[in-house]
Amino acid sequence: MSEKTIFARIIDREIPADIVYEDEHCLAFRDIKPQAPTHVLLIPKKEISSLDDLQSDDHKLAGHLMMVLPRLAAQLGLADGYRTVINCGPDGGQEVPHLHIHLLGGRPLKWPPG
C-alpha cells in the first residue's frame, strides 16, 4: 500500500491547511511556499496522480475544477487577472503526485514563467 500524499492528508484533515474553498468534489488551500501574493492550490478530492492520469469518466470533475477557478479568483480579489498552472511529471515541475492547479495572482506575472 502506498503512502498517502500530503494533499490526501489535507483532504482527510490529518494535517492543517489554510483552506479557502471546499465543495464535495474539490478543495483549495493556500500554498505554503507562495510564488505570488495570492497562491492557492485547487485539488480534486478524488485521487488522480497527474493530468496524464485523468480518465474519460473524469470529464465532469475536470470541468468542475475549471468552473471553480474563476469563482475562486473572484473570491480572492484577483479582478486584474491571474494565472493557472498545472505541472505534469518531474520534468514539468510536479512535486506532489496528486493533480493540482496553481492559481496565482496579486501582482503582474511575467512570461515565460520559468
Short mmCIF file of N, CA and C in Angstrom, two decimals:
data_model
loop_
_atom_site.label_atom_id
_atom_site.label_comp_id
_atom_site.label_asym_id
_atom_site.label_seq_id
_atom_site.Cartn_x
_atom_site.Cartn_y
_atom_site.Cartn_z
N MET A 1 0.84 -1.19 0.00
CA MET A 1 0.00 0.00 0.00
C MET A 1 0.88 1.25 0.00
N SER A 2 0.61 2.18 -0.90
CA SER A 2 1.44 3.38 -0.99
C SER A 2 1.03 4.38 0.09
N GLU A 3 1.99 5.20 0.45
CA GLU A 3 1.76 6.22 1.46
C GLU A 3 0.87 7.32 0.89
N LYS A 4 0.01 7.90 1.73
CA LYS A 4 -0.86 8.99 1.31
C LYS A 4 -0.03 10.22 0.98
N THR A 5 -0.44 10.93 -0.04
CA THR A 5 0.23 12.19 -0.37
C THR A 5 -0.14 13.25 0.67
N ILE A 6 0.64 14.30 0.70
CA ILE A 6 0.33 15.41 1.59
C ILE A 6 -1.05 15.99 1.27
N PHE A 7 -1.43 15.98 0.00
CA PHE A 7 -2.75 16.52 -0.37
C PHE A 7 -3.86 15.62 0.13
N ALA A 8 -3.69 14.31 0.06
CA ALA A 8 -4.70 13.39 0.61
C ALA A 8 -4.82 13.59 2.12
N ARG A 9 -3.71 13.85 2.76
CA ARG A 9 -3.73 14.09 4.21
C ARG A 9 -4.43 15.42 4.54
N ILE A 10 -4.30 16.42 3.66
CA ILE A 10 -5.03 17.68 3.86
C ILE A 10 -6.52 17.44 3.67
N ILE A 11 -6.90 16.72 2.63
CA ILE A 11 -8.30 16.40 2.40
C ILE A 11 -8.90 15.69 3.61
N ASP A 12 -8.15 14.76 4.18
CA ASP A 12 -8.62 13.98 5.33
C ASP A 12 -8.45 14.71 6.66
N ARG A 13 -7.96 15.96 6.61
CA ARG A 13 -7.77 16.79 7.80
C ARG A 13 -6.76 16.20 8.79
N GLU A 14 -5.83 15.43 8.25
CA GLU A 14 -4.76 14.87 9.09
C GLU A 14 -3.67 15.90 9.35
N ILE A 15 -3.52 16.83 8.43
CA ILE A 15 -2.59 17.94 8.63
C ILE A 15 -3.33 19.24 8.28
N PRO A 16 -2.96 20.33 8.94
CA PRO A 16 -3.69 21.59 8.72
C PRO A 16 -3.31 22.25 7.40
N ALA A 17 -4.24 23.03 6.90
CA ALA A 17 -4.01 23.85 5.71
C ALA A 17 -4.93 25.07 5.82
N ASP A 18 -4.54 26.15 5.16
CA ASP A 18 -5.36 27.36 5.12
C ASP A 18 -6.34 27.19 3.96
N ILE A 19 -7.46 26.54 4.24
CA ILE A 19 -8.45 26.21 3.22
C ILE A 19 -9.28 27.46 2.89
N VAL A 20 -9.38 27.76 1.59
CA VAL A 20 -10.13 28.94 1.15
C VAL A 20 -11.40 28.58 0.39
N TYR A 21 -11.52 27.30 0.01
CA TYR A 21 -12.71 26.85 -0.71
C TYR A 21 -12.82 25.34 -0.58
N GLU A 22 -14.06 24.87 -0.47
CA GLU A 22 -14.28 23.43 -0.48
C GLU A 22 -15.71 23.14 -0.92
N ASP A 23 -15.85 22.09 -1.72
CA ASP A 23 -17.15 21.54 -2.05
C ASP A 23 -17.01 20.03 -2.06
N GLU A 24 -18.01 19.32 -2.53
CA GLU A 24 -17.97 17.85 -2.48
C GLU A 24 -16.93 17.24 -3.42
N HIS A 25 -16.45 18.01 -4.40
CA HIS A 25 -15.52 17.47 -5.40
C HIS A 25 -14.07 17.95 -5.26
N CYS A 26 -13.88 19.11 -4.63
CA CYS A 26 -12.53 19.69 -4.61
C CYS A 26 -12.30 20.53 -3.37
N LEU A 27 -11.05 20.91 -3.23
CA LEU A 27 -10.60 21.69 -2.07
C LEU A 27 -9.53 22.65 -2.57
N ALA A 28 -9.53 23.87 -2.05
CA ALA A 28 -8.49 24.85 -2.39
C ALA A 28 -7.87 25.39 -1.11
N PHE A 29 -6.55 25.51 -1.12
CA PHE A 29 -5.85 25.99 0.06
C PHE A 29 -4.63 26.79 -0.37
N ARG A 30 -4.15 27.64 0.54
CA ARG A 30 -3.00 28.49 0.25
C ARG A 30 -1.72 27.65 0.22
N ASP A 31 -0.88 27.92 -0.78
CA ASP A 31 0.40 27.25 -0.92
C ASP A 31 1.32 27.68 0.22
N ILE A 32 2.07 26.73 0.78
CA ILE A 32 2.96 27.07 1.90
C ILE A 32 4.25 27.76 1.43
N LYS A 33 4.53 27.70 0.13
CA LYS A 33 5.68 28.41 -0.44
C LYS A 33 5.18 29.28 -1.60
N PRO A 34 4.44 30.34 -1.29
CA PRO A 34 3.79 31.12 -2.35
C PRO A 34 4.79 31.77 -3.31
N GLN A 35 4.42 31.77 -4.58
CA GLN A 35 5.23 32.39 -5.63
C GLN A 35 4.62 33.70 -6.11
N ALA A 36 3.53 34.12 -5.47
CA ALA A 36 2.86 35.38 -5.76
C ALA A 36 2.09 35.75 -4.49
N PRO A 37 1.63 37.01 -4.39
CA PRO A 37 0.88 37.39 -3.20
C PRO A 37 -0.33 36.47 -2.93
N THR A 38 -0.99 36.05 -4.00
CA THR A 38 -2.04 35.03 -3.88
C THR A 38 -1.54 33.80 -4.61
N HIS A 39 -1.43 32.69 -3.90
CA HIS A 39 -1.01 31.42 -4.50
C HIS A 39 -1.80 30.32 -3.80
N VAL A 40 -2.77 29.80 -4.52
CA VAL A 40 -3.68 28.79 -3.99
C VAL A 40 -3.57 27.54 -4.85
N LEU A 41 -3.72 26.39 -4.23
CA LEU A 41 -3.76 25.12 -4.95
C LEU A 41 -5.18 24.60 -4.92
N LEU A 42 -5.71 24.24 -6.08
CA LEU A 42 -7.03 23.63 -6.20
C LEU A 42 -6.81 22.16 -6.54
N ILE A 43 -7.36 21.27 -5.70
CA ILE A 43 -7.15 19.84 -5.89
C ILE A 43 -8.48 19.10 -5.91
N PRO A 44 -8.57 18.06 -6.73
CA PRO A 44 -9.76 17.21 -6.66
C PRO A 44 -9.67 16.33 -5.41
N LYS A 45 -10.80 16.03 -4.83
CA LYS A 45 -10.80 15.11 -3.69
C LYS A 45 -10.55 13.68 -4.15
N LYS A 46 -10.89 13.39 -5.40
CA LYS A 46 -10.57 12.08 -5.97
C LYS A 46 -9.06 12.02 -6.20
N GLU A 47 -8.45 10.92 -5.83
CA GLU A 47 -7.01 10.78 -6.02
C GLU A 47 -6.70 10.49 -7.48
N ILE A 48 -6.09 11.46 -8.14
CA ILE A 48 -5.64 11.36 -9.52
C ILE A 48 -4.20 11.85 -9.50
N SER A 49 -3.27 11.02 -9.93
CA SER A 49 -1.85 11.36 -9.76
C SER A 49 -1.41 12.58 -10.56
N SER A 50 -1.86 12.70 -11.79
CA SER A 50 -1.43 13.83 -12.62
C SER A 50 -2.44 14.05 -13.74
N LEU A 51 -2.21 15.08 -14.50
CA LEU A 51 -3.05 15.37 -15.66
C LEU A 51 -3.08 14.18 -16.61
N ASP A 52 -1.94 13.49 -16.74
CA ASP A 52 -1.86 12.31 -17.61
C ASP A 52 -2.73 11.16 -17.14
N ASP A 53 -3.15 11.17 -15.88
CA ASP A 53 -3.92 10.06 -15.32
C ASP A 53 -5.43 10.30 -15.31
N LEU A 54 -5.87 11.42 -15.87
CA LEU A 54 -7.31 11.63 -16.00
C LEU A 54 -7.89 10.55 -16.91
N GLN A 55 -9.04 10.04 -16.53
CA GLN A 55 -9.73 9.02 -17.33
C GLN A 55 -10.96 9.65 -17.99
N SER A 56 -11.52 8.98 -18.98
CA SER A 56 -12.67 9.54 -19.69
C SER A 56 -13.84 9.83 -18.75
N ASP A 57 -13.98 9.05 -17.69
CA ASP A 57 -15.10 9.30 -16.76
C ASP A 57 -14.80 10.45 -15.79
N ASP A 58 -13.62 11.09 -15.91
CA ASP A 58 -13.27 12.23 -15.08
C ASP A 58 -13.62 13.56 -15.74
N HIS A 59 -14.28 13.52 -16.89
CA HIS A 59 -14.52 14.77 -17.62
C HIS A 59 -15.38 15.76 -16.82
N LYS A 60 -16.36 15.28 -16.08
CA LYS A 60 -17.19 16.20 -15.28
C LYS A 60 -16.36 16.81 -14.15
N LEU A 61 -15.52 16.02 -13.52
CA LEU A 61 -14.66 16.53 -12.46
C LEU A 61 -13.69 17.58 -13.00
N ALA A 62 -13.06 17.29 -14.14
CA ALA A 62 -12.13 18.24 -14.75
C ALA A 62 -12.85 19.54 -15.11
N GLY A 63 -14.04 19.42 -15.66
CA GLY A 63 -14.83 20.61 -15.98
C GLY A 63 -15.21 21.38 -14.73
N HIS A 64 -15.54 20.67 -13.68
CA HIS A 64 -15.89 21.32 -12.42
C HIS A 64 -14.72 22.14 -11.90
N LEU A 65 -13.52 21.56 -11.93
CA LEU A 65 -12.34 22.30 -11.48
C LEU A 65 -12.17 23.58 -12.28
N MET A 66 -12.36 23.51 -13.60
CA MET A 66 -12.22 24.70 -14.45
C MET A 66 -13.27 25.75 -14.11
N MET A 67 -14.47 25.31 -13.75
CA MET A 67 -15.53 26.25 -13.40
C MET A 67 -15.32 26.88 -12.02
N VAL A 68 -14.66 26.17 -11.13
CA VAL A 68 -14.38 26.71 -9.79
C VAL A 68 -13.32 27.80 -9.86
N LEU A 69 -12.35 27.66 -10.75
CA LEU A 69 -11.22 28.60 -10.79
C LEU A 69 -11.64 30.07 -10.90
N PRO A 70 -12.49 30.48 -11.84
CA PRO A 70 -12.84 31.89 -11.91
C PRO A 70 -13.62 32.37 -10.68
N ARG A 71 -14.46 31.52 -10.11
CA ARG A 71 -15.18 31.90 -8.89
C ARG A 71 -14.20 32.08 -7.74
N LEU A 72 -13.23 31.19 -7.65
CA LEU A 72 -12.21 31.28 -6.61
C LEU A 72 -11.37 32.54 -6.79
N ALA A 73 -10.99 32.83 -8.03
CA ALA A 73 -10.21 34.04 -8.32
C ALA A 73 -10.99 35.29 -7.90
N ALA A 74 -12.28 35.32 -8.20
CA ALA A 74 -13.11 36.46 -7.80
C ALA A 74 -13.18 36.56 -6.27
N GLN A 75 -13.37 35.43 -5.61
CA GLN A 75 -13.43 35.40 -4.14
C GLN A 75 -12.14 35.94 -3.53
N LEU A 76 -11.02 35.68 -4.18
CA LEU A 76 -9.71 36.10 -3.68
C LEU A 76 -9.31 37.50 -4.13
N GLY A 77 -10.18 38.18 -4.87
CA GLY A 77 -9.94 39.56 -5.26
C GLY A 77 -8.98 39.73 -6.42
N LEU A 78 -8.92 38.76 -7.31
CA LEU A 78 -7.99 38.81 -8.44
C LEU A 78 -8.64 39.41 -9.69
N ALA A 79 -9.28 40.56 -9.52
CA ALA A 79 -10.02 41.20 -10.61
C ALA A 79 -9.12 41.64 -11.76
N ASP A 80 -7.84 41.91 -11.51
CA ASP A 80 -6.93 42.37 -12.56
C ASP A 80 -6.29 41.24 -13.33
N GLY A 81 -6.60 39.99 -12.98
CA GLY A 81 -6.08 38.85 -13.70
C GLY A 81 -5.35 37.88 -12.80
N TYR A 82 -5.10 36.71 -13.35
CA TYR A 82 -4.44 35.64 -12.60
C TYR A 82 -3.90 34.63 -13.59
N ARG A 83 -3.11 33.71 -13.08
CA ARG A 83 -2.55 32.64 -13.90
C ARG A 83 -2.91 31.31 -13.25
N THR A 84 -3.18 30.32 -14.09
CA THR A 84 -3.36 28.95 -13.61
C THR A 84 -2.25 28.11 -14.22
N VAL A 85 -1.74 27.16 -13.42
CA VAL A 85 -0.65 26.30 -13.87
C VAL A 85 -0.94 24.88 -13.41
N ILE A 86 -0.78 23.92 -14.32
CA ILE A 86 -0.83 22.51 -13.96
C ILE A 86 0.50 21.91 -14.37
N ASN A 87 1.30 21.53 -13.39
CA ASN A 87 2.57 20.86 -13.66
C ASN A 87 2.27 19.37 -13.82
N CYS A 88 2.96 18.72 -14.76
CA CYS A 88 2.71 17.30 -15.01
C CYS A 88 4.05 16.57 -15.13
N GLY A 89 4.30 15.68 -14.17
CA GLY A 89 5.52 14.88 -14.18
C GLY A 89 6.72 15.64 -13.67
N PRO A 90 7.80 14.91 -13.41
CA PRO A 90 9.01 15.53 -12.83
C PRO A 90 9.60 16.64 -13.70
N ASP A 91 9.68 16.45 -15.00
CA ASP A 91 10.24 17.49 -15.86
C ASP A 91 9.32 18.69 -15.98
N GLY A 92 8.04 18.49 -15.69
CA GLY A 92 7.08 19.59 -15.69
C GLY A 92 7.02 20.34 -14.37
N GLY A 93 7.79 19.87 -13.38
CA GLY A 93 7.84 20.54 -12.09
C GLY A 93 6.84 20.03 -11.07
N GLN A 94 6.17 18.91 -11.37
CA GLN A 94 5.20 18.38 -10.41
C GLN A 94 5.93 17.72 -9.24
N GLU A 95 5.66 18.20 -8.03
CA GLU A 95 6.33 17.68 -6.84
C GLU A 95 5.46 16.71 -6.05
N VAL A 96 4.15 16.88 -6.10
CA VAL A 96 3.23 16.02 -5.35
C VAL A 96 2.42 15.22 -6.37
N PRO A 97 2.41 13.89 -6.26
CA PRO A 97 1.67 13.06 -7.22
C PRO A 97 0.16 13.03 -6.95
N HIS A 98 -0.43 14.19 -7.01
CA HIS A 98 -1.88 14.38 -6.89
C HIS A 98 -2.20 15.59 -7.76
N LEU A 99 -3.06 15.41 -8.74
CA LEU A 99 -3.40 16.50 -9.65
C LEU A 99 -3.73 17.77 -8.86
N HIS A 100 -3.13 18.87 -9.27
CA HIS A 100 -3.42 20.15 -8.63
C HIS A 100 -3.21 21.29 -9.61
N ILE A 101 -3.99 22.34 -9.40
CA ILE A 101 -3.92 23.53 -10.24
C ILE A 101 -3.48 24.69 -9.36
N HIS A 102 -2.39 25.33 -9.76
CA HIS A 102 -1.92 26.52 -9.06
C HIS A 102 -2.73 27.71 -9.58
N LEU A 103 -3.22 28.52 -8.68
CA LEU A 103 -3.89 29.78 -9.01
C LEU A 103 -3.03 30.88 -8.40
N LEU A 104 -2.44 31.70 -9.28
CA LEU A 104 -1.50 32.74 -8.84
C LEU A 104 -1.98 34.11 -9.28
N GLY A 105 -1.81 35.10 -8.42
CA GLY A 105 -2.18 36.46 -8.78
C GLY A 105 -1.79 37.44 -7.69
N GLY A 106 -2.29 38.64 -7.83
CA GLY A 106 -1.99 39.68 -6.85
C GLY A 106 -0.83 40.57 -7.23
N ARG A 107 -0.23 40.30 -8.38
CA ARG A 107 0.85 41.14 -8.94
C ARG A 107 0.93 40.82 -10.43
N PRO A 108 1.54 41.69 -11.22
CA PRO A 108 1.76 41.37 -12.63
C PRO A 108 2.68 40.14 -12.75
N LEU A 109 2.31 39.20 -13.57
CA LEU A 109 3.08 37.97 -13.76
C LEU A 109 3.82 38.03 -15.09
N LYS A 110 5.06 37.63 -15.07
CA LYS A 110 5.92 37.70 -16.27
C LYS A 110 5.76 36.43 -17.12
N TRP A 111 6.21 36.53 -18.37
CA TRP A 111 6.26 35.38 -19.28
C TRP A 111 7.59 35.40 -19.99
N PRO A 112 8.29 34.31 -20.17
CA PRO A 112 7.88 32.96 -19.77
C PRO A 112 8.03 32.76 -18.27
N PRO A 113 7.27 31.79 -17.73
CA PRO A 113 7.23 31.61 -16.29
C PRO A 113 8.47 30.95 -15.70
N GLY A 114 9.20 30.14 -16.44
CA GLY A 114 10.36 29.50 -15.82
C GLY A 114 10.96 28.50 -16.62
#
